[in-house]
């Protein structure tokens, strides 16, 4: 008699990558910052978030492609362009060169308030 039907499904690749990224980001933080992130900043105040890989980029997204590279997309602080970085390692994304893959249009619905996926 098999008990395979009683076993939960194994975690998929995306879930494992998200967990590894979160664990790596938390362990890479300086001790003071990790403590600040885990304790409340005070009544009505929120602790600022610092991206451990790339500073001054909003809406960060990381995807590991079948080609073995990690791709990082984000919005520039001026909200006028979306950038892309590519690296063989997650840590390498912090120093990888940036390419602008989209710029806001001069007018129209794609002329303002853009953000990376």
Short mmCIF file of C-alpha atoms in Angstrom, two decimals:
data_model
loop_
_atom_site.label_atom_id
_atom_site.label_comp_id
_atom_site.label_asym_id
_atom_site.label_seq_id
_atom_site.Cartn_x
_atom_site.Cartn_y
_atom_site.Cartn_z
CA UNK A 1 0.00 0.00 0.00
CA UNK A 2 1.41 3.33 -1.04
CA UNK A 3 1.22 6.46 1.10
CA UNK A 4 2.22 8.81 -1.69
CA UNK A 5 -1.26 10.31 -1.74
CA UNK A 6 -0.76 11.43 1.90
CA UNK A 7 2.40 13.39 1.18
CA UNK A 8 2.27 17.13 0.50
CA UNK A 9 3.48 18.34 -2.85
CA UNK A 10 7.18 19.24 -2.85
CA UNK A 11 7.96 22.96 -3.01
CA UNK A 12 8.35 24.27 -6.52
CA UNK A 13 11.40 26.10 -7.82
CA UNK A 14 9.86 29.57 -7.55
CA UNK A 15 8.99 29.06 -3.87
CA UNK A 16 12.50 27.81 -3.12
CA UNK A 17 14.06 30.79 -4.93
CA UNK A 18 11.87 33.26 -3.05
CA UNK A 19 12.75 31.65 0.27
CA UNK A 20 16.47 31.60 -0.52
CA UNK A 21 16.38 35.23 -1.64
CA UNK A 22 14.55 36.31 1.51
CA UNK A 23 16.90 34.35 3.77
CA UNK A 24 19.96 35.69 1.95
CA UNK A 25 18.69 39.25 2.12
CA UNK A 26 18.00 38.99 5.85
CA UNK A 27 21.36 37.40 6.68
CA UNK A 28 23.22 39.95 4.54
CA UNK A 29 21.84 42.85 6.58
CA UNK A 30 24.04 44.45 9.25
CA UNK A 31 22.97 43.43 12.77
CA UNK A 32 21.54 46.87 13.61
CA UNK A 33 19.48 46.99 10.45
CA UNK A 34 18.18 43.46 10.97
CA UNK A 35 17.10 44.41 14.49
CA UNK A 36 15.45 47.61 13.24
CA UNK A 37 13.56 45.64 10.60
CA UNK A 38 12.22 43.20 13.18
CA UNK A 39 11.14 45.77 15.78
CA UNK A 40 8.49 48.45 15.41
CA UNK A 41 9.81 51.92 14.61
CA UNK A 42 7.34 53.57 16.94
CA UNK A 43 3.75 54.71 16.91
CA UNK A 44 2.70 55.66 13.40
CA UNK A 45 6.24 55.42 12.00
CA UNK A 46 7.49 52.81 9.56
CA UNK A 47 11.10 51.70 9.34
CA UNK A 48 12.63 52.50 5.92
CA UNK A 49 13.33 49.55 3.64
CA UNK A 50 16.80 49.23 2.17
CA UNK A 51 17.20 46.92 -0.83
CA UNK A 52 20.24 44.77 -0.04
CA UNK A 53 21.15 44.27 -3.72
CA UNK A 54 20.54 47.53 -5.55
CA UNK A 55 19.96 50.89 -3.90
CA UNK A 56 17.61 53.59 -5.20
CA UNK A 57 15.47 51.31 -7.33
CA UNK A 58 11.72 50.90 -6.86
CA UNK A 59 9.55 47.88 -7.62
CA UNK A 60 12.44 45.37 -7.77
CA UNK A 61 11.82 42.01 -9.44
CA UNK A 62 14.26 39.12 -9.90
CA UNK A 63 13.77 36.26 -12.34
CA UNK A 64 16.07 33.29 -12.93
CA UNK A 65 15.85 32.33 -16.56
CA UNK A 66 16.51 28.91 -18.09
CA UNK A 67 19.77 30.32 -19.47
CA UNK A 68 21.16 30.27 -15.91
CA UNK A 69 21.22 34.06 -15.50
CA UNK A 70 19.36 36.13 -12.92
CA UNK A 71 17.54 39.14 -14.35
CA UNK A 72 16.74 42.14 -12.15
CA UNK A 73 14.23 44.75 -13.29
CA UNK A 74 13.29 47.89 -11.40
CA UNK A 75 12.02 51.43 -11.77
CA UNK A 76 14.46 54.35 -11.63
CA UNK A 77 13.75 56.88 -8.84
CA UNK A 78 12.53 59.46 -11.36
CA UNK A 79 9.88 56.97 -12.57
CA UNK A 80 10.83 57.72 -16.16
CA UNK A 81 12.53 54.45 -17.11
CA UNK A 82 12.78 50.75 -16.32
CA UNK A 83 16.20 49.16 -16.01
CA UNK A 84 17.55 45.63 -16.36
CA UNK A 85 20.60 43.97 -14.80
CA UNK A 86 21.85 40.47 -15.60
CA UNK A 87 24.20 38.21 -13.63
CA UNK A 88 25.14 34.57 -13.13
CA UNK A 89 24.68 35.02 -9.34
CA UNK A 90 22.24 36.91 -7.13
CA UNK A 91 25.11 38.74 -5.46
CA UNK A 92 26.46 39.73 -8.86
CA UNK A 93 23.30 41.74 -9.54
CA UNK A 94 24.56 44.42 -7.13
CA UNK A 95 27.50 45.26 -9.41
CA UNK A 96 26.09 44.29 -12.82
CA UNK A 97 25.79 47.06 -15.40
CA UNK A 98 22.35 48.54 -16.00
CA UNK A 99 20.55 48.77 -19.31
CA UNK A 100 17.53 50.98 -19.85
CA UNK A 101 14.89 48.72 -21.38
CA UNK A 102 12.01 51.19 -21.43
CA UNK A 103 11.58 54.98 -21.22
CA UNK A 104 8.34 56.81 -20.54
CA UNK A 105 6.61 58.33 -23.53
CA UNK A 106 6.53 62.10 -23.97
CA UNK A 107 2.72 62.15 -23.85
CA UNK A 108 -0.23 59.83 -23.48
CA UNK A 109 -1.13 57.08 -21.06
CA UNK A 110 2.44 55.74 -21.01
CA UNK A 111 3.88 59.18 -20.29
CA UNK A 112 3.71 59.11 -16.49
CA UNK A 113 3.36 56.91 -13.44
CA UNK A 114 5.25 53.90 -14.75
CA UNK A 115 6.75 51.12 -12.68
CA UNK A 116 8.55 47.88 -13.29
CA UNK A 117 6.59 44.61 -13.28
#
